[in-house]
mmCIF file with all atom_site columns, C-alpha atoms in Angstrom:
data_model
loop_
_atom_site.group_PDB
_atom_site.id
_atom_site.type_symbol
_atom_site.label_atom_id
_atom_site.label_alt_id
_atom_site.label_comp_id
_atom_site.label_asym_id
_atom_site.label_entity_id
_atom_site.label_seq_id
_atom_site.pdbx_PDB_ins_code
_atom_site.Cartn_x
_atom_site.Cartn_y
_atom_site.Cartn_z
_atom_site.occupancy
_atom_site.B_iso_or_equiv
_atom_site.pdbx_formal_charge
_atom_site.auth_seq_id
_atom_site.auth_comp_id
_atom_site.auth_asym_id
_atom_site.auth_atom_id
_atom_site.pdbx_PDB_model_num
ATOM 1   C CA . UNK A 1 1   ? 119.407 82.730  138.790 1.00 52.00 ? 1   UNK A CA 1
ATOM 2   C CA . UNK A 1 2   ? 118.527 79.276  140.005 1.00 47.00 ? 2   UNK A CA 1
ATOM 3   C CA . UNK A 1 3   ? 115.623 77.514  138.314 1.00 47.00 ? 3   UNK A CA 1
ATOM 4   C CA . UNK A 1 4   ? 114.596 73.942  139.150 1.00 50.00 ? 4   UNK A CA 1
ATOM 5   C CA . UNK A 1 5   ? 115.221 71.402  136.381 1.00 49.00 ? 5   UNK A CA 1
ATOM 6   C CA . UNK A 1 6   ? 111.544 70.496  136.126 1.00 48.00 ? 6   UNK A CA 1
ATOM 7   C CA . UNK A 1 7   ? 110.646 74.108  135.411 1.00 50.00 ? 7   UNK A CA 1
ATOM 8   C CA . UNK A 1 8   ? 113.413 74.467  132.815 1.00 40.00 ? 8   UNK A CA 1
ATOM 9   C CA . UNK A 1 9   ? 112.261 71.254  131.147 1.00 47.00 ? 9   UNK A CA 1
ATOM 10  C CA . UNK A 1 10  ? 108.665 72.504  131.146 1.00 46.00 ? 10  UNK A CA 1
ATOM 11  C CA . UNK A 1 11  ? 109.665 75.813  129.541 1.00 42.00 ? 11  UNK A CA 1
ATOM 12  C CA . UNK A 1 12  ? 111.705 73.956  126.929 1.00 43.00 ? 12  UNK A CA 1
ATOM 13  C CA . UNK A 1 13  ? 108.769 71.686  126.066 1.00 40.00 ? 13  UNK A CA 1
ATOM 14  C CA . UNK A 1 14  ? 106.451 74.695  125.744 1.00 41.00 ? 14  UNK A CA 1
ATOM 15  C CA . UNK A 1 15  ? 108.896 76.386  123.355 1.00 41.00 ? 15  UNK A CA 1
ATOM 16  C CA . UNK A 1 16  ? 109.251 73.184  121.334 1.00 42.00 ? 16  UNK A CA 1
ATOM 17  C CA . UNK A 1 17  ? 105.478 72.754  121.093 1.00 42.00 ? 17  UNK A CA 1
ATOM 18  C CA . UNK A 1 18  ? 105.064 76.366  119.913 1.00 47.00 ? 18  UNK A CA 1
ATOM 19  C CA . UNK A 1 19  ? 107.797 75.881  117.313 1.00 52.00 ? 19  UNK A CA 1
ATOM 20  C CA . UNK A 1 20  ? 106.007 72.810  115.901 1.00 61.00 ? 20  UNK A CA 1
ATOM 21  C CA . UNK A 1 21  ? 102.569 74.404  115.555 1.00 77.00 ? 21  UNK A CA 1
ATOM 22  C CA . UNK A 1 22  ? 101.372 74.779  111.968 1.00 80.00 ? 22  UNK A CA 1
ATOM 23  C CA . UNK A 1 23  ? 101.718 78.326  110.708 1.00 87.00 ? 23  UNK A CA 1
ATOM 24  C CA . UNK A 1 24  ? 98.258  78.452  109.089 1.00 89.00 ? 24  UNK A CA 1
ATOM 25  C CA . UNK A 1 25  ? 94.858  77.118  110.054 1.00 88.00 ? 25  UNK A CA 1
ATOM 26  C CA . UNK A 1 26  ? 93.586  76.280  106.579 1.00 87.00 ? 26  UNK A CA 1
ATOM 27  C CA . UNK A 1 27  ? 90.202  75.173  107.941 1.00 88.00 ? 27  UNK A CA 1
ATOM 28  C CA . UNK A 1 28  ? 89.257  78.738  108.913 1.00 85.00 ? 28  UNK A CA 1
ATOM 29  C CA . UNK A 1 29  ? 91.000  80.639  106.125 1.00 83.00 ? 29  UNK A CA 1
ATOM 30  C CA . UNK A 1 30  ? 90.426  81.256  102.420 1.00 87.00 ? 30  UNK A CA 1
ATOM 31  C CA . UNK A 1 31  ? 94.070  80.252  101.857 1.00 90.00 ? 31  UNK A CA 1
ATOM 32  C CA . UNK A 1 32  ? 94.492  77.033  99.893  1.00 92.00 ? 32  UNK A CA 1
ATOM 33  C CA . UNK A 1 33  ? 96.910  74.489  101.356 1.00 94.00 ? 33  UNK A CA 1
ATOM 34  C CA . UNK A 1 34  ? 99.302  73.156  98.725  1.00 95.00 ? 34  UNK A CA 1
ATOM 35  C CA . UNK A 1 35  ? 101.693 70.232  98.942  1.00 95.00 ? 35  UNK A CA 1
ATOM 36  C CA . UNK A 1 36  ? 103.442 67.738  96.681  1.00 95.00 ? 36  UNK A CA 1
ATOM 37  C CA . UNK A 1 37  ? 100.245 65.702  96.277  1.00 95.00 ? 37  UNK A CA 1
ATOM 38  C CA . UNK A 1 38  ? 97.968  68.499  95.011  1.00 95.00 ? 38  UNK A CA 1
ATOM 39  C CA . UNK A 1 39  ? 100.190 71.248  93.553  1.00 95.00 ? 39  UNK A CA 1
ATOM 40  C CA . UNK A 1 40  ? 100.087 70.082  89.948  1.00 92.00 ? 40  UNK A CA 1
ATOM 41  C CA . UNK A 1 41  ? 96.321  69.517  89.948  1.00 93.00 ? 41  UNK A CA 1
ATOM 42  C CA . UNK A 1 42  ? 95.473  72.731  91.811  1.00 91.00 ? 42  UNK A CA 1
ATOM 43  C CA . UNK A 1 43  ? 97.930  75.195  90.264  1.00 92.00 ? 43  UNK A CA 1
ATOM 44  C CA . UNK A 1 44  ? 99.581  73.887  87.118  1.00 90.00 ? 44  UNK A CA 1
ATOM 45  C CA . UNK A 1 45  ? 96.473  72.360  85.537  1.00 88.00 ? 45  UNK A CA 1
ATOM 46  C CA . UNK A 1 46  ? 94.156  75.237  86.518  1.00 85.00 ? 46  UNK A CA 1
ATOM 47  C CA . UNK A 1 47  ? 93.641  77.320  83.386  1.00 80.00 ? 47  UNK A CA 1
ATOM 48  C CA . UNK A 1 48  ? 90.882  79.431  84.924  1.00 78.00 ? 48  UNK A CA 1
ATOM 49  C CA . UNK A 1 49  ? 92.675  81.074  87.842  1.00 83.00 ? 49  UNK A CA 1
ATOM 50  C CA . UNK A 1 50  ? 95.854  82.926  88.672  1.00 86.00 ? 50  UNK A CA 1
ATOM 51  C CA . UNK A 1 51  ? 97.743  81.837  91.787  1.00 90.00 ? 51  UNK A CA 1
ATOM 52  C CA . UNK A 1 52  ? 99.934  83.660  94.299  1.00 92.00 ? 52  UNK A CA 1
ATOM 53  C CA . UNK A 1 53  ? 101.757 81.110  96.441  1.00 95.00 ? 53  UNK A CA 1
ATOM 54  C CA . UNK A 1 54  ? 103.791 81.493  99.608  1.00 96.00 ? 54  UNK A CA 1
ATOM 55  C CA . UNK A 1 55  ? 106.457 78.825  100.070 1.00 97.00 ? 55  UNK A CA 1
ATOM 56  C CA . UNK A 1 56  ? 107.238 78.719  103.789 1.00 96.00 ? 56  UNK A CA 1
ATOM 57  C CA . UNK A 1 57  ? 108.525 76.751  106.769 1.00 94.00 ? 57  UNK A CA 1
ATOM 58  C CA . UNK A 1 58  ? 106.555 76.600  110.024 1.00 90.00 ? 58  UNK A CA 1
ATOM 59  C CA . UNK A 1 59  ? 109.664 77.396  112.079 1.00 92.00 ? 59  UNK A CA 1
ATOM 60  C CA . UNK A 1 60  ? 110.738 80.409  109.987 1.00 93.00 ? 60  UNK A CA 1
ATOM 61  C CA . UNK A 1 61  ? 110.675 83.751  111.816 1.00 93.00 ? 61  UNK A CA 1
ATOM 62  C CA . UNK A 1 62  ? 110.202 85.780  108.602 1.00 94.00 ? 62  UNK A CA 1
ATOM 63  C CA . UNK A 1 63  ? 107.258 83.524  107.668 1.00 95.00 ? 63  UNK A CA 1
ATOM 64  C CA . UNK A 1 64  ? 105.698 84.149  111.068 1.00 95.00 ? 64  UNK A CA 1
ATOM 65  C CA . UNK A 1 65  ? 106.129 87.905  110.479 1.00 95.00 ? 65  UNK A CA 1
ATOM 66  C CA . UNK A 1 66  ? 104.444 87.645  107.062 1.00 96.00 ? 66  UNK A CA 1
ATOM 67  C CA . UNK A 1 67  ? 101.549 85.491  108.319 1.00 94.00 ? 67  UNK A CA 1
ATOM 68  C CA . UNK A 1 68  ? 99.185  88.312  109.431 1.00 93.00 ? 68  UNK A CA 1
ATOM 69  C CA . UNK A 1 69  ? 99.602  90.215  106.150 1.00 94.00 ? 69  UNK A CA 1
ATOM 70  C CA . UNK A 1 70  ? 99.319  87.073  103.988 1.00 92.00 ? 70  UNK A CA 1
ATOM 71  C CA . UNK A 1 71  ? 96.170  85.959  105.814 1.00 90.00 ? 71  UNK A CA 1
ATOM 72  C CA . UNK A 1 72  ? 94.684  89.474  105.634 1.00 91.00 ? 72  UNK A CA 1
ATOM 73  C CA . UNK A 1 73  ? 95.249  89.720  101.881 1.00 90.00 ? 73  UNK A CA 1
ATOM 74  C CA . UNK A 1 74  ? 93.656  86.317  101.273 1.00 88.00 ? 74  UNK A CA 1
ATOM 75  C CA . UNK A 1 75  ? 90.568  87.464  103.195 1.00 88.00 ? 75  UNK A CA 1
ATOM 76  C CA . UNK A 1 76  ? 90.440  90.868  101.452 1.00 85.00 ? 76  UNK A CA 1
ATOM 77  C CA . UNK A 1 77  ? 90.745  89.336  97.975  1.00 82.00 ? 77  UNK A CA 1
ATOM 78  C CA . UNK A 1 78  ? 87.785  87.013  98.494  1.00 73.00 ? 78  UNK A CA 1
ATOM 79  C CA . UNK A 1 79  ? 85.109  89.738  98.096  1.00 70.00 ? 79  UNK A CA 1
ATOM 80  C CA . UNK A 1 80  ? 87.020  91.459  95.276  1.00 68.00 ? 80  UNK A CA 1
ATOM 81  C CA . UNK A 1 81  ? 86.953  88.277  93.215  1.00 67.00 ? 81  UNK A CA 1
ATOM 82  C CA . UNK A 1 82  ? 83.673  86.869  94.538  1.00 59.00 ? 82  UNK A CA 1
ATOM 83  C CA . UNK A 1 83  ? 81.943  87.272  91.167  1.00 54.00 ? 83  UNK A CA 1
ATOM 84  C CA . UNK A 1 84  ? 84.912  85.871  89.267  1.00 49.00 ? 84  UNK A CA 1
ATOM 85  C CA . UNK A 1 85  ? 86.067  83.017  91.514  1.00 45.00 ? 85  UNK A CA 1
ATOM 86  C CA . UNK A 1 86  ? 84.368  80.426  89.288  1.00 48.00 ? 86  UNK A CA 1
ATOM 87  C CA . UNK A 1 87  ? 85.430  82.196  86.102  1.00 50.00 ? 87  UNK A CA 1
ATOM 88  C CA . UNK A 1 88  ? 88.666  83.252  84.535  1.00 54.00 ? 88  UNK A CA 1
ATOM 89  C CA . UNK A 1 89  ? 91.178  85.642  86.022  1.00 59.00 ? 89  UNK A CA 1
ATOM 90  C CA . UNK A 1 90  ? 90.396  85.189  89.703  1.00 78.00 ? 90  UNK A CA 1
ATOM 91  C CA . UNK A 1 91  ? 93.474  85.285  91.917  1.00 84.00 ? 91  UNK A CA 1
ATOM 92  C CA . UNK A 1 92  ? 93.774  82.492  94.460  1.00 87.00 ? 92  UNK A CA 1
ATOM 93  C CA . UNK A 1 93  ? 96.077  82.834  97.447  1.00 90.00 ? 93  UNK A CA 1
ATOM 94  C CA . UNK A 1 94  ? 97.800  79.675  98.645  1.00 93.00 ? 94  UNK A CA 1
ATOM 95  C CA . UNK A 1 95  ? 100.609 78.436  100.853 1.00 95.00 ? 95  UNK A CA 1
ATOM 96  C CA . UNK A 1 96  ? 102.948 75.448  100.686 1.00 96.00 ? 96  UNK A CA 1
ATOM 97  C CA . UNK A 1 97  ? 105.012 74.247  103.646 1.00 95.00 ? 97  UNK A CA 1
ATOM 98  C CA . UNK A 1 98  ? 108.405 73.260  102.252 1.00 94.00 ? 98  UNK A CA 1
ATOM 99  C CA . UNK A 1 99  ? 109.182 71.186  105.342 1.00 90.00 ? 99  UNK A CA 1
ATOM 100 C CA . UNK A 1 100 ? 105.952 69.160  105.554 1.00 85.00 ? 100 UNK A CA 1
ATOM 101 C CA . UNK A 1 101 ? 104.912 67.501  102.331 1.00 83.00 ? 101 UNK A CA 1
ATOM 102 C CA . UNK A 1 102 ? 106.034 70.284  100.015 1.00 84.00 ? 102 UNK A CA 1
ATOM 103 C CA . UNK A 1 103 ? 109.723 69.577  99.575  1.00 89.00 ? 103 UNK A CA 1
ATOM 104 C CA . UNK A 1 104 ? 109.443 68.380  95.946  1.00 94.00 ? 104 UNK A CA 1
ATOM 105 C CA . UNK A 1 105 ? 107.655 71.502  94.704  1.00 94.00 ? 105 UNK A CA 1
ATOM 106 C CA . UNK A 1 106 ? 109.965 73.749  96.705  1.00 94.00 ? 106 UNK A CA 1
ATOM 107 C CA . UNK A 1 107 ? 112.946 72.043  95.083  1.00 94.00 ? 107 UNK A CA 1
ATOM 108 C CA . UNK A 1 108 ? 111.386 72.264  91.628  1.00 93.00 ? 108 UNK A CA 1
ATOM 109 C CA . UNK A 1 109 ? 110.913 76.045  91.958  1.00 94.00 ? 109 UNK A CA 1
ATOM 110 C CA . UNK A 1 110 ? 114.326 76.528  93.602  1.00 93.00 ? 110 UNK A CA 1
ATOM 111 C CA . UNK A 1 111 ? 112.981 77.890  96.871  1.00 95.00 ? 111 UNK A CA 1
ATOM 112 C CA . UNK A 1 112 ? 116.168 78.709  98.758  1.00 91.00 ? 112 UNK A CA 1
ATOM 113 C CA . UNK A 1 113 ? 114.819 80.985  101.471 1.00 93.00 ? 113 UNK A CA 1
ATOM 114 C CA . UNK A 1 114 ? 111.606 81.524  103.366 1.00 95.00 ? 114 UNK A CA 1
ATOM 115 C CA . UNK A 1 115 ? 109.154 82.916  102.728 1.00 96.00 ? 115 UNK A CA 1
ATOM 116 C CA . UNK A 1 116 ? 109.344 82.848  98.933  1.00 96.00 ? 116 UNK A CA 1
ATOM 117 C CA . UNK A 1 117 ? 106.358 84.337  97.110  1.00 95.00 ? 117 UNK A CA 1
ATOM 118 C CA . UNK A 1 118 ? 105.548 83.381  93.520  1.00 94.00 ? 118 UNK A CA 1
ATOM 119 C CA . UNK A 1 119 ? 102.864 84.333  91.053  1.00 93.00 ? 119 UNK A CA 1
ATOM 120 C CA . UNK A 1 120 ? 101.629 81.630  88.689  1.00 92.00 ? 120 UNK A CA 1
ATOM 121 C CA . UNK A 1 121 ? 99.933  83.505  85.860  1.00 86.00 ? 121 UNK A CA 1
ATOM 122 C CA . UNK A 1 122 ? 98.821  82.501  82.396  1.00 77.00 ? 122 UNK A CA 1
ATOM 123 C CA . UNK A 1 123 ? 101.986 80.461  81.928  1.00 73.00 ? 123 UNK A CA 1
ATOM 124 C CA . UNK A 1 124 ? 101.765 78.422  85.114  1.00 71.00 ? 124 UNK A CA 1
ATOM 125 C CA . UNK A 1 125 ? 104.986 76.638  84.215  1.00 74.00 ? 125 UNK A CA 1
ATOM 126 C CA . UNK A 1 126 ? 106.953 79.916  84.398  1.00 86.00 ? 126 UNK A CA 1
ATOM 127 C CA . UNK A 1 127 ? 106.158 81.547  87.754  1.00 93.00 ? 127 UNK A CA 1
ATOM 128 C CA . UNK A 1 128 ? 107.147 85.103  88.578  1.00 92.00 ? 128 UNK A CA 1
ATOM 129 C CA . UNK A 1 129 ? 108.937 85.623  91.873  1.00 93.00 ? 129 UNK A CA 1
ATOM 130 C CA . UNK A 1 130 ? 107.471 88.463  93.942  1.00 94.00 ? 130 UNK A CA 1
ATOM 131 C CA . UNK A 1 131 ? 110.229 90.777  95.193  1.00 93.00 ? 131 UNK A CA 1
ATOM 132 C CA . UNK A 1 132 ? 108.109 93.727  96.374  1.00 93.00 ? 132 UNK A CA 1
ATOM 133 C CA . UNK A 1 133 ? 107.243 94.970  99.859  1.00 94.00 ? 133 UNK A CA 1
ATOM 134 C CA . UNK A 1 134 ? 105.727 92.403  102.211 1.00 92.00 ? 134 UNK A CA 1
ATOM 135 C CA . UNK A 1 135 ? 102.848 94.433  103.524 1.00 93.00 ? 135 UNK A CA 1
ATOM 136 C CA . UNK A 1 136 ? 99.177  93.578  103.116 1.00 92.00 ? 136 UNK A CA 1
ATOM 137 C CA . UNK A 1 137 ? 98.611  96.719  101.045 1.00 91.00 ? 137 UNK A CA 1
ATOM 138 C CA . UNK A 1 138 ? 101.466 95.976  98.607  1.00 93.00 ? 138 UNK A CA 1
ATOM 139 C CA . UNK A 1 139 ? 100.589 92.272  98.305  1.00 92.00 ? 139 UNK A CA 1
ATOM 140 C CA . UNK A 1 140 ? 96.925  93.046  97.656  1.00 89.00 ? 140 UNK A CA 1
ATOM 141 C CA . UNK A 1 141 ? 97.809  95.654  95.027  1.00 88.00 ? 141 UNK A CA 1
ATOM 142 C CA . UNK A 1 142 ? 100.177 93.197  93.311  1.00 89.00 ? 142 UNK A CA 1
ATOM 143 C CA . UNK A 1 143 ? 97.578  90.402  93.177  1.00 87.00 ? 143 UNK A CA 1
ATOM 144 C CA . UNK A 1 144 ? 94.666  92.545  91.999  1.00 84.00 ? 144 UNK A CA 1
ATOM 145 C CA . UNK A 1 145 ? 96.726  94.356  89.357  1.00 82.00 ? 145 UNK A CA 1
ATOM 146 C CA . UNK A 1 146 ? 97.591  91.013  87.784  1.00 80.00 ? 146 UNK A CA 1
ATOM 147 C CA . UNK A 1 147 ? 93.896  90.811  86.828  1.00 77.00 ? 147 UNK A CA 1
ATOM 148 C CA . UNK A 1 148 ? 92.966  94.498  86.608  1.00 73.00 ? 148 UNK A CA 1
ATOM 149 C CA . UNK A 1 149 ? 96.085  96.597  85.842  1.00 70.00 ? 149 UNK A CA 1
ATOM 150 C CA . UNK A 1 150 ? 94.226  99.900  86.362  1.00 68.00 ? 150 UNK A CA 1
ATOM 151 C CA . UNK A 1 151 ? 92.754  98.934  89.749  1.00 62.00 ? 151 UNK A CA 1
ATOM 152 C CA . UNK A 1 152 ? 93.197  101.394 92.594  1.00 65.00 ? 152 UNK A CA 1
ATOM 153 C CA . UNK A 1 153 ? 92.399  100.924 96.255  1.00 64.00 ? 153 UNK A CA 1
ATOM 154 C CA . UNK A 1 154 ? 89.137  102.749 97.045  1.00 59.00 ? 154 UNK A CA 1
ATOM 155 C CA . UNK A 1 155 ? 89.777  105.903 99.093  1.00 60.00 ? 155 UNK A CA 1
ATOM 156 C CA . UNK A 1 156 ? 89.063  105.787 102.791 1.00 55.00 ? 156 UNK A CA 1
ATOM 157 C CA . UNK A 1 157 ? 86.258  108.213 103.587 1.00 58.00 ? 157 UNK A CA 1
ATOM 158 C CA . UNK A 1 158 ? 86.399  109.823 106.992 1.00 56.00 ? 158 UNK A CA 1
ATOM 159 C CA . UNK A 1 159 ? 83.095  110.276 108.754 1.00 58.00 ? 159 UNK A CA 1
ATOM 160 C CA . UNK A 1 160 ? 84.643  112.971 110.968 1.00 57.00 ? 160 UNK A CA 1
ATOM 161 C CA . UNK A 1 161 ? 84.761  115.948 108.631 1.00 52.00 ? 161 UNK A CA 1
#
């Protein structure tokens, strides 16, 4: 199939632009953006909250697959912890781009693949790597049970009985 060079170049530039787009829009999301400049202050020195952090790369296909579930969980956790967000034991969802300003923290926590999910609990210096399913339901259950071990998802009530 013949395609003019200008069109091929245009398609290549479009693909490159899409590959360089940031994965998350932190301005319109409850997710907290972490990087080398704020990680210690936000996570390690925060005695009042528990943190679940995604270490990612914008270009990573697995990270792009996780994005909808990670964003959904961060939005669903906000009302669950609304009363506790200023107090102890609230879970905060965050993300750190290992390729843009987060390379030091990713090296420190030996992030070797993307996405890597870690829970920073009471001992923020010793994070727990999350190895469970990467669905919104499983991630939400994991985060909430870190605060309330007996928590169960409320049943869905059908209005069509």
